[in-house]
Coordinates of N, CA and C in Angstrom, one line a residue:
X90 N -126.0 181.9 47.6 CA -127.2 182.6 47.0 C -128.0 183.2 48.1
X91 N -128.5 184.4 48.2 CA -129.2 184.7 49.1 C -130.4 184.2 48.9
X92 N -131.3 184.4 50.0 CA -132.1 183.4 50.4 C -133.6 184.3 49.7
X93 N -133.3 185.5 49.7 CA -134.7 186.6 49.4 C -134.4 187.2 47.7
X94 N -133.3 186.0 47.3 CA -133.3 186.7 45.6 C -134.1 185.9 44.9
X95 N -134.9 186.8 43.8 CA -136.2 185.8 42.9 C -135.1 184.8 42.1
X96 N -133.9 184.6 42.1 CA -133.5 183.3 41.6 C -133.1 182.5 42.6
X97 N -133.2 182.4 43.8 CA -133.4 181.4 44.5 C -135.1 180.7 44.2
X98 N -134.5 179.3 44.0 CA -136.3 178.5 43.9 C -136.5 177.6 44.9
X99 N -138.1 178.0 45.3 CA -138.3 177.1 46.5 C -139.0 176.1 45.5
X100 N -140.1 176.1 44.8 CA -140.5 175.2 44.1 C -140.7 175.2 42.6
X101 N -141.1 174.1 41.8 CA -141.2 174.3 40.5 C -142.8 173.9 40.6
X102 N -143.7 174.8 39.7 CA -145.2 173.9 39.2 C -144.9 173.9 37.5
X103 N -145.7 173.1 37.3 CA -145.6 173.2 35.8 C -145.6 174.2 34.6
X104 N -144.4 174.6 34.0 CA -143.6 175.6 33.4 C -143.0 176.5 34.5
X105 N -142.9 176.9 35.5 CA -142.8 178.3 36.7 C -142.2 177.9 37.7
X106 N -141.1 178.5 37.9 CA -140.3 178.0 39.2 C -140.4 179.4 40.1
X107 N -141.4 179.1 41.3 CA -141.5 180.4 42.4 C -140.3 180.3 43.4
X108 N -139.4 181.6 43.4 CA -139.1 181.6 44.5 C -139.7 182.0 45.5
X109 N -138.8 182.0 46.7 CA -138.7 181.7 48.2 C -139.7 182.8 48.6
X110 N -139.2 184.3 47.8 CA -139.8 185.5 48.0 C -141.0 185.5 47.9
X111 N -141.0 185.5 46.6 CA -142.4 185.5 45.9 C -143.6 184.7 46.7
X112 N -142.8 183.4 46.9 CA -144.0 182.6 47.9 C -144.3 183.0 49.0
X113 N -143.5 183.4 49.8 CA -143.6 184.1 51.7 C -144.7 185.6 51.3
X114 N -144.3 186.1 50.2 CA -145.0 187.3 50.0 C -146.8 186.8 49.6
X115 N -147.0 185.7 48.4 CA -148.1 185.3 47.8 C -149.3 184.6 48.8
X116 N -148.7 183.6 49.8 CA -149.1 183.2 50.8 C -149.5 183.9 51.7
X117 N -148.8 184.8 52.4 CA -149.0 185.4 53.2 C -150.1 186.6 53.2
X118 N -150.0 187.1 51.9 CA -151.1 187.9 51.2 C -152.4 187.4 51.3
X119 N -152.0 186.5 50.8 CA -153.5 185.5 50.6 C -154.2 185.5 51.9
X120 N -153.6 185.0 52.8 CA -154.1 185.0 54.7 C -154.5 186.3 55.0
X121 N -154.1 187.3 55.0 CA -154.0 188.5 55.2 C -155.3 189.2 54.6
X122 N -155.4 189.1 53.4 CA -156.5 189.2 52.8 C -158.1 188.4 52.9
X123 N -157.6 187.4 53.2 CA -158.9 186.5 54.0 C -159.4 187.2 55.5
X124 N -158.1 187.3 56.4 CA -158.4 188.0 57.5 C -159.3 189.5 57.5
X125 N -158.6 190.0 56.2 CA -159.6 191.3 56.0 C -161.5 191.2 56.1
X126 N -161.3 190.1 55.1 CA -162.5 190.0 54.4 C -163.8 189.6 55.3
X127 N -163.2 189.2 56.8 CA -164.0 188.7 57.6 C -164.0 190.2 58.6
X128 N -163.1 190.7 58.7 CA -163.1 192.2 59.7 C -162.4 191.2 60.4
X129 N -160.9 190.7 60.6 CA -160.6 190.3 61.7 C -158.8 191.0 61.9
X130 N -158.6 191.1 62.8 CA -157.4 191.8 63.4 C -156.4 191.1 63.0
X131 N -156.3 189.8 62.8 CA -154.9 189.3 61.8 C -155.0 189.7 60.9
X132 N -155.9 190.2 60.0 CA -155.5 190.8 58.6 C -153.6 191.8 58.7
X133 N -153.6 192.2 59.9 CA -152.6 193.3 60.3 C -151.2 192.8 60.6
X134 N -151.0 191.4 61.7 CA -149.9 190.8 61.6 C -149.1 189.9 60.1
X135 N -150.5 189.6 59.8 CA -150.3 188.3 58.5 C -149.8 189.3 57.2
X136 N -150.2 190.7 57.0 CA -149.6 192.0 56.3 C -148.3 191.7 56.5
X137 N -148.1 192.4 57.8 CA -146.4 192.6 57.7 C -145.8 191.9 57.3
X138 N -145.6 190.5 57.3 CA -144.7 189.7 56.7 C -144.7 189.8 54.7
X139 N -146.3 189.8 54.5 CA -146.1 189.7 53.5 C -145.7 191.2 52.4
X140 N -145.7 192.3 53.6 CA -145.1 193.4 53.0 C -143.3 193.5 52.7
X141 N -143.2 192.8 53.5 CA -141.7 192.5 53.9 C -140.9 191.9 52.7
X142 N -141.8 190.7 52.3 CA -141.6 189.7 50.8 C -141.8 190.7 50.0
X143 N -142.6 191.4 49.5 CA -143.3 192.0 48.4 C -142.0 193.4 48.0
X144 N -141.6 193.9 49.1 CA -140.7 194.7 49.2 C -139.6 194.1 48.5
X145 N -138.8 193.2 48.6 CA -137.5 192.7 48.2 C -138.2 192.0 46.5
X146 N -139.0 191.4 46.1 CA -139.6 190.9 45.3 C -139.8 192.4 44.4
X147 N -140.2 192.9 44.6 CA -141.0 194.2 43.7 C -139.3 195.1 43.2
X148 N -138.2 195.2 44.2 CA -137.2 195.9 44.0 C -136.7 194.9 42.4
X149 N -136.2 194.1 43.3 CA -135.7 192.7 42.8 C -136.5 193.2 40.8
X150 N -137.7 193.6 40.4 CA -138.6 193.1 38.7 C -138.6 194.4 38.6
X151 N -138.1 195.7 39.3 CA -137.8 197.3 38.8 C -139.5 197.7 38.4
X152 N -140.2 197.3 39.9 CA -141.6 198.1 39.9 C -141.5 198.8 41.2
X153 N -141.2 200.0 41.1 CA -140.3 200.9 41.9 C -141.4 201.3 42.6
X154 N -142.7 202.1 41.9 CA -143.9 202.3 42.9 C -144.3 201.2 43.8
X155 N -144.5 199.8 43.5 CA -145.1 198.9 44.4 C -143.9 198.5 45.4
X156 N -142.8 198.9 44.8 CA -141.8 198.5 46.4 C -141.6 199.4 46.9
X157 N -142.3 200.7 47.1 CA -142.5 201.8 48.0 C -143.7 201.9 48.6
X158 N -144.9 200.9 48.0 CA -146.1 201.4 48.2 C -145.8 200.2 49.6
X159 N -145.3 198.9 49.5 CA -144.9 198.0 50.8 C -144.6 199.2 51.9
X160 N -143.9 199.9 52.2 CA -143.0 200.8 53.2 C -144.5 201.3 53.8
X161 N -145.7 201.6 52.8 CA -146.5 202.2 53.1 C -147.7 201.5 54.0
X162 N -147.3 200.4 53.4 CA -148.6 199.2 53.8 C -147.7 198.8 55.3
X163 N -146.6 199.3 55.2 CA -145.7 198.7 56.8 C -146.4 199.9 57.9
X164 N -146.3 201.3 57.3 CA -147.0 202.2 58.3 C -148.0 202.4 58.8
X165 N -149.1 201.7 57.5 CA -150.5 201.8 57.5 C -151.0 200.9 58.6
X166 N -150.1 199.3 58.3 CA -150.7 198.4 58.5 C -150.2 198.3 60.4
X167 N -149.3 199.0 60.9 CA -149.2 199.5 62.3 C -150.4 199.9 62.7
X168 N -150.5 201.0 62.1 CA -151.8 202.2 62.3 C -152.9 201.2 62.5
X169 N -153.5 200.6 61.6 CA -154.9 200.0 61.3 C -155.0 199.0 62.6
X170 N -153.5 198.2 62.8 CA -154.0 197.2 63.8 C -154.0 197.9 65.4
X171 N -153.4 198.8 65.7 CA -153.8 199.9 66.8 C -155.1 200.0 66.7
X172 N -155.4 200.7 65.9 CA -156.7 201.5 65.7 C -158.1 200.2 65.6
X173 N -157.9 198.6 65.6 CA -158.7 197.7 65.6 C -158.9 197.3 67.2
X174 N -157.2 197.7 67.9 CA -157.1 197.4 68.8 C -157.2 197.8 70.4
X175 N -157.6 199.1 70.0 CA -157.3 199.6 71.3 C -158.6 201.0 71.2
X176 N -160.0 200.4 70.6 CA -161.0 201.5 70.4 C -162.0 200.6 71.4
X177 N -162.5 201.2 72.1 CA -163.6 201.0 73.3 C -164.5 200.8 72.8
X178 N -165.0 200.6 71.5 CA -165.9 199.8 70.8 C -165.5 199.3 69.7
X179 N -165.9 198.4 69.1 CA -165.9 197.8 67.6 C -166.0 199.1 66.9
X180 N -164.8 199.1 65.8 CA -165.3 200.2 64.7 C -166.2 199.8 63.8
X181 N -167.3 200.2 63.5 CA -168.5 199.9 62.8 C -168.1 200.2 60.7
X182 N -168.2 199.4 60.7 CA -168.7 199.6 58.8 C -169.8 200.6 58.7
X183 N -168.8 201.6 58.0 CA -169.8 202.3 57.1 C -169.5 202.7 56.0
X184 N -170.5 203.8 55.1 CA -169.9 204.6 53.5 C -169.3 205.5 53.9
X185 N -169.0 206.0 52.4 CA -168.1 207.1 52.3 C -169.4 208.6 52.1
X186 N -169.1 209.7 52.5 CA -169.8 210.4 52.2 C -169.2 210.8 50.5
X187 N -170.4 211.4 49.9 CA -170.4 211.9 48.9 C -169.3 213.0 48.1
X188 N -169.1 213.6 49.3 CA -167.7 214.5 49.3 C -166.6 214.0 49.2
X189 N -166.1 212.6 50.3 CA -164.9 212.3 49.7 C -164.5 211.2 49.3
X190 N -165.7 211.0 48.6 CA -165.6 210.0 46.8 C -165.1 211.4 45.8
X191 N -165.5 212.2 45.7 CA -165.1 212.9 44.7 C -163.0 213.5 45.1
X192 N -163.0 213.9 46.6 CA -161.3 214.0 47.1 C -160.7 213.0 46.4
X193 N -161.4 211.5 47.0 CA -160.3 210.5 46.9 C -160.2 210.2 45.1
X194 N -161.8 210.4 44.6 CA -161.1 210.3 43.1 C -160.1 211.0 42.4
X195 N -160.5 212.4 42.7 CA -159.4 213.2 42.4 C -157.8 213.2 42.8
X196 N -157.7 212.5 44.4 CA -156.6 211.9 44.7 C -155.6 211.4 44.4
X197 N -156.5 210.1 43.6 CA -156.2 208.9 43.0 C -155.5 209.3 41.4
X198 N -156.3 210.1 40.7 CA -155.6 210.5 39.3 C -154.8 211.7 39.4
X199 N -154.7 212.4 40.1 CA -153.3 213.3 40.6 C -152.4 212.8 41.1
X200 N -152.5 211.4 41.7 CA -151.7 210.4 42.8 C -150.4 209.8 41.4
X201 N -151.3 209.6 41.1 CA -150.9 208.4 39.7 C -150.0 209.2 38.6
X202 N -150.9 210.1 38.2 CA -150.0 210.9 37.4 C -148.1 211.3 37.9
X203 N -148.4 212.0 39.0 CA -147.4 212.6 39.8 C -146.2 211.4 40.5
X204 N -147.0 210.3 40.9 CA -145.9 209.1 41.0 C -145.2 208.6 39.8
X205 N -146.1 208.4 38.6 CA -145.1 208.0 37.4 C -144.2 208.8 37.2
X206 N -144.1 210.4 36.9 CA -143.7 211.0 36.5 C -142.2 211.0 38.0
X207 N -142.5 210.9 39.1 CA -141.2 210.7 39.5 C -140.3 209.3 39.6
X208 N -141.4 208.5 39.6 CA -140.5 206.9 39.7 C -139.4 206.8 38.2
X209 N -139.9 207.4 37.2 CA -139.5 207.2 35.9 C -137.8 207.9 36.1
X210 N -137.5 208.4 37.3 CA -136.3 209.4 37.2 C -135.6 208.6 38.4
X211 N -135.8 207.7 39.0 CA -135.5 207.1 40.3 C -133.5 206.8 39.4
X212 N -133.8 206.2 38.4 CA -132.7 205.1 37.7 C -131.5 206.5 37.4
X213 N -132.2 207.7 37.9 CA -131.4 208.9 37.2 C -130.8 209.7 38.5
X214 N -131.4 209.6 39.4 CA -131.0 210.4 40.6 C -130.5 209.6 41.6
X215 N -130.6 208.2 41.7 CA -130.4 207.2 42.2 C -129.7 206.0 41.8
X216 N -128.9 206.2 41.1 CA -128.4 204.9 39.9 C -127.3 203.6 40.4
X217 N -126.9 204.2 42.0 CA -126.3 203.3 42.8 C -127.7 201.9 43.0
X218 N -129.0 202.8 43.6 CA -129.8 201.8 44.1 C -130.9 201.4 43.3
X219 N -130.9 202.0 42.3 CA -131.6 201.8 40.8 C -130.9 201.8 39.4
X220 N -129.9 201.1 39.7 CA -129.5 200.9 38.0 C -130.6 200.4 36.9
X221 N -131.7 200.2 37.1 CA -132.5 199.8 36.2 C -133.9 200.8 35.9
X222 N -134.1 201.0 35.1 CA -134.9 202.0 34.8 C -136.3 201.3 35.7
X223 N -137.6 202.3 36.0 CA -138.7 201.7 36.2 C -139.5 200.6 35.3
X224 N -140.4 199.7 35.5 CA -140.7 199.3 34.3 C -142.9 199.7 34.3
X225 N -143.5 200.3 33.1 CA -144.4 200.2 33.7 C -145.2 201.3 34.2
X226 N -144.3 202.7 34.4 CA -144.5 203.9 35.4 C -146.0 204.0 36.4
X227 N -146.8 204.1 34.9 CA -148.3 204.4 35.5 C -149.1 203.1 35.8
X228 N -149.1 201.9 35.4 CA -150.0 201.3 35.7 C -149.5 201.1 37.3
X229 N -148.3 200.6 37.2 CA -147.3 200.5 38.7 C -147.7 201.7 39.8
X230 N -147.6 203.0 39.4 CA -148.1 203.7 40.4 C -150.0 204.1 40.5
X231 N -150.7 203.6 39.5 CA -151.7 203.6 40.0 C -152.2 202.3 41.1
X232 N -151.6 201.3 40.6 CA -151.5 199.8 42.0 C -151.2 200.9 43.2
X233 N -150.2 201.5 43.6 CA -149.7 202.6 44.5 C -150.8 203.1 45.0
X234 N -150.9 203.7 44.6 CA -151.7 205.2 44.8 C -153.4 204.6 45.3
X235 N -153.7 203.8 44.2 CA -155.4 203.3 44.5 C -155.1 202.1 46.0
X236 N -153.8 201.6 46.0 CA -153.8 200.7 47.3 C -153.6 201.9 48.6
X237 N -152.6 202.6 48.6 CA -153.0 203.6 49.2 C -153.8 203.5 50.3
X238 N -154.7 204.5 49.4 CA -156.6 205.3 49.4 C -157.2 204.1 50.1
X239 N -157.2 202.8 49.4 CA -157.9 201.6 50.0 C -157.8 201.3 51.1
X240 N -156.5 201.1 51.5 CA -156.1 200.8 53.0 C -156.4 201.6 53.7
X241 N -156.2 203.3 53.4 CA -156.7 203.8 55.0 C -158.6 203.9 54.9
X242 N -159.2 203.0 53.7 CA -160.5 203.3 54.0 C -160.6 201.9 54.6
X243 N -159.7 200.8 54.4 CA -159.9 199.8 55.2 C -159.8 199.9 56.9
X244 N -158.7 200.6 57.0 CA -158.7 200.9 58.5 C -159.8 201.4 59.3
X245 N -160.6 202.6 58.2 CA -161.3 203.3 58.9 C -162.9 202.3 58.5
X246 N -162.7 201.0 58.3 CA -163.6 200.7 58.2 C -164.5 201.0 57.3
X247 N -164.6 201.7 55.8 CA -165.8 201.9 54.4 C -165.8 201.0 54.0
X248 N -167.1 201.1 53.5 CA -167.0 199.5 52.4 C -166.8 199.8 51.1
X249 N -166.4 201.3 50.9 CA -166.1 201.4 49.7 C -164.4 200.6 49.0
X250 N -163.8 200.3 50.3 CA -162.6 199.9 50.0 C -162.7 198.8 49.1
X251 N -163.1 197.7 49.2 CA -163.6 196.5 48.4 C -163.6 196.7 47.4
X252 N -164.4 197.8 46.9 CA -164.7 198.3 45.4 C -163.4 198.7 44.9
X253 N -162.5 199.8 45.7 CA -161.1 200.2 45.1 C -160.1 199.2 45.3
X254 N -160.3 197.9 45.7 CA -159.4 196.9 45.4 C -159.8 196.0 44.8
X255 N -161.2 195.8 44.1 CA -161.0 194.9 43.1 C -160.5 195.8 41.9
X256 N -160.8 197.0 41.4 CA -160.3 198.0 40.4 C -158.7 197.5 40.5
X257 N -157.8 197.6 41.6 CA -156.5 197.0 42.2 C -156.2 195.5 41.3
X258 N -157.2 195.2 41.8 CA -156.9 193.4 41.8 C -156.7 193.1 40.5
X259 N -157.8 194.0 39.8 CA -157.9 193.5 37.9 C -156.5 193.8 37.5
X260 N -156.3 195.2 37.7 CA -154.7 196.0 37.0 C -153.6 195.3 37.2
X261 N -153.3 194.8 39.0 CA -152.6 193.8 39.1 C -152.0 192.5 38.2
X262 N -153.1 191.8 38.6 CA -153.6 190.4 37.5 C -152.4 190.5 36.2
X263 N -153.3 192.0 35.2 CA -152.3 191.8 34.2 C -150.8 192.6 34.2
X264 N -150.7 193.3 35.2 CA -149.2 194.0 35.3 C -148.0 192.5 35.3
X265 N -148.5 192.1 36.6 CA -147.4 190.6 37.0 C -148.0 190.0 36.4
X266 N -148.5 189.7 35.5 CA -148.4 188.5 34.2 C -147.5 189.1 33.0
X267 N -148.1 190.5 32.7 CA -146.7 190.7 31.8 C -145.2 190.9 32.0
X268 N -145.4 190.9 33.6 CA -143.4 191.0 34.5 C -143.0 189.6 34.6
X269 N -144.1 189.0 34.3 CA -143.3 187.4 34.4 C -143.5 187.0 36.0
X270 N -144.6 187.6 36.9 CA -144.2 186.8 38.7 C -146.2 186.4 38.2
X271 N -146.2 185.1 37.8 CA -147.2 184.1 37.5 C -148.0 184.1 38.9
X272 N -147.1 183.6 39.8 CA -147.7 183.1 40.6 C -148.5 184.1 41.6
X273 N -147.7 185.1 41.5 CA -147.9 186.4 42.5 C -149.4 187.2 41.3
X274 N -149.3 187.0 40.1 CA -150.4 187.2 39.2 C -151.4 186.5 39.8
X275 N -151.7 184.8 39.4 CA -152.6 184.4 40.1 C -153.1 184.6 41.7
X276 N -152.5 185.1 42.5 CA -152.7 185.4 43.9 C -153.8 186.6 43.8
X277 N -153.4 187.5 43.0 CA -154.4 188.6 42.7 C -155.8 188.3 42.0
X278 N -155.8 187.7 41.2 CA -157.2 186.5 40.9 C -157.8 185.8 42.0
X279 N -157.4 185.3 43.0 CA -157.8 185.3 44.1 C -158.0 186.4 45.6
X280 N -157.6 187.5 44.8 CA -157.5 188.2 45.6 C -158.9 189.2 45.0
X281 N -159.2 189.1 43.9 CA -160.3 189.5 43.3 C -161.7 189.1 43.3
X282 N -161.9 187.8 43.8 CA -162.7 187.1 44.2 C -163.1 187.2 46.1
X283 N -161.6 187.4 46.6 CA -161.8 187.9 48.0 C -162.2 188.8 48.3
X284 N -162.1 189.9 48.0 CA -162.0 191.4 47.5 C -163.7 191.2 47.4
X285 N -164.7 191.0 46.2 CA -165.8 190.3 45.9 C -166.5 190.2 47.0
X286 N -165.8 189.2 47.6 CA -166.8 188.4 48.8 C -166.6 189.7 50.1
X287 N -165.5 190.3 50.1 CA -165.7 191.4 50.7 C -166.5 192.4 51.2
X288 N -166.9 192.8 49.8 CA -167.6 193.8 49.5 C -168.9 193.2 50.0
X289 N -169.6 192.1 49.4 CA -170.6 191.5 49.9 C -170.9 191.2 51.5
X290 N -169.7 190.6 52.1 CA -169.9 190.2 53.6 C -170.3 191.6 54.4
X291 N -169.0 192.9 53.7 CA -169.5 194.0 54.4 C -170.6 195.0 54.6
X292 N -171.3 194.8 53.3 CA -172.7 195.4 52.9 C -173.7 194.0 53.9
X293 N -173.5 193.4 54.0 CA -174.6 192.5 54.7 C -174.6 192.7 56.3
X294 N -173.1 193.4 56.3 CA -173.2 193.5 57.7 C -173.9 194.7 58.4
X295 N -173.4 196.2 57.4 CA -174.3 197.5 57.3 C -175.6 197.0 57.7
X296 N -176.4 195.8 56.8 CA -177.5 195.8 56.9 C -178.5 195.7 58.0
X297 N -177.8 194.9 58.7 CA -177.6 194.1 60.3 C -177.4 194.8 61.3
X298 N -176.5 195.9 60.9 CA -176.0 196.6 62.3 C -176.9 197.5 62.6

């Protein structure tokens, strides 16, 4: 059995047997996300791994936008830890201007639209490495698309990001509860709460600086 397929099980909790995937991915998320929430630079190594899970996991339940949107969070998440790492000062928290709240909304629902409409054809142009149709199109590529937008406003430090990933975190929640990955559902509940405390730690820090 390979070791990265969702029917390999590392454990059972009561009714739910998580595999190996799902866990390296759920855990690792969880760290990674904590790291964020304080502004700390492991947010960026503790990612990659868990992009890595999420990738084979997301192929694996035929949610074709979020196992693409991983590839992205691999490029991003390079970028962001450079960019934490090698700036001759602390990057400071700030807003977004007024202008590109309106880009990125506009972004975001042209993003979404335009991703469903091609993921939905993946099983048709590609049927060696998608025999299975997408499941989901739009809510799956809006996860995409709004994670995206978030991450590079995480890199660049906005605190608006917070806001566009708890919006993330909710849609999540019920997407992988109705694909059946429980556990990776509840990780987003916590990740919504993180997300939360985010938003708060970061606006306190504006305040201070």
């Amino acid at each position: 059995m390979n070791f990265f397929d969702v029917t390999n099980i590392a454990i059972h909790v009561p009714g739910y047997p998580i595999s190996y995937i799902e866990l390296i991915g759920t855990v690792f998320g969880l760290i990674s996300v904590y790291y964020a929430s304080k502004a700390n630079v492991l947010t960026w190594p503790t990612g990659i791994i868990n992009e890595i899970a999420l990738f084979g996991l997301f192929f694996q339940i035929q949610l074709y936008a979020d196992m693409l949107l991983q590839v992205f969070f691999l490029v991003v998440t390079v970028f962001g830890w450079y960019n934490w790492q090698n700036k001759t000062e602390e990057v400071p928290i700030s807003r977004m201007p007024g202008r590109m709240v309106t880009v990125y909304g506009i972004t975001l629902l042209a993003g979404t639209i335009l991703t469903g409409i091609i993921i939905q054809q993946f099983h048709h142009w590609m049927p060696a490495y998608f025999p299975l149709p997408t499941t989901y199109p739009y809510a799956d590529s809006f996860v995409m698309v709004a994670s995206m937008l978030a991450t590079f406003l995480l890199a660049k430090k906005r605190v608006e990001t917070w806001i566009l990933w708890i919006v993330v975190d909710v849609v999540s929640v019920v997407l992988y509860l109705i694909k059946g990955v429980y556990f990776l559902s509840l990780e987003y509940v916590v990740f919504l709460g993180l997300a939360t405390y985010g938003l708060l730690q970061w606006r306190k820090k504006m305040m201070y600086a």
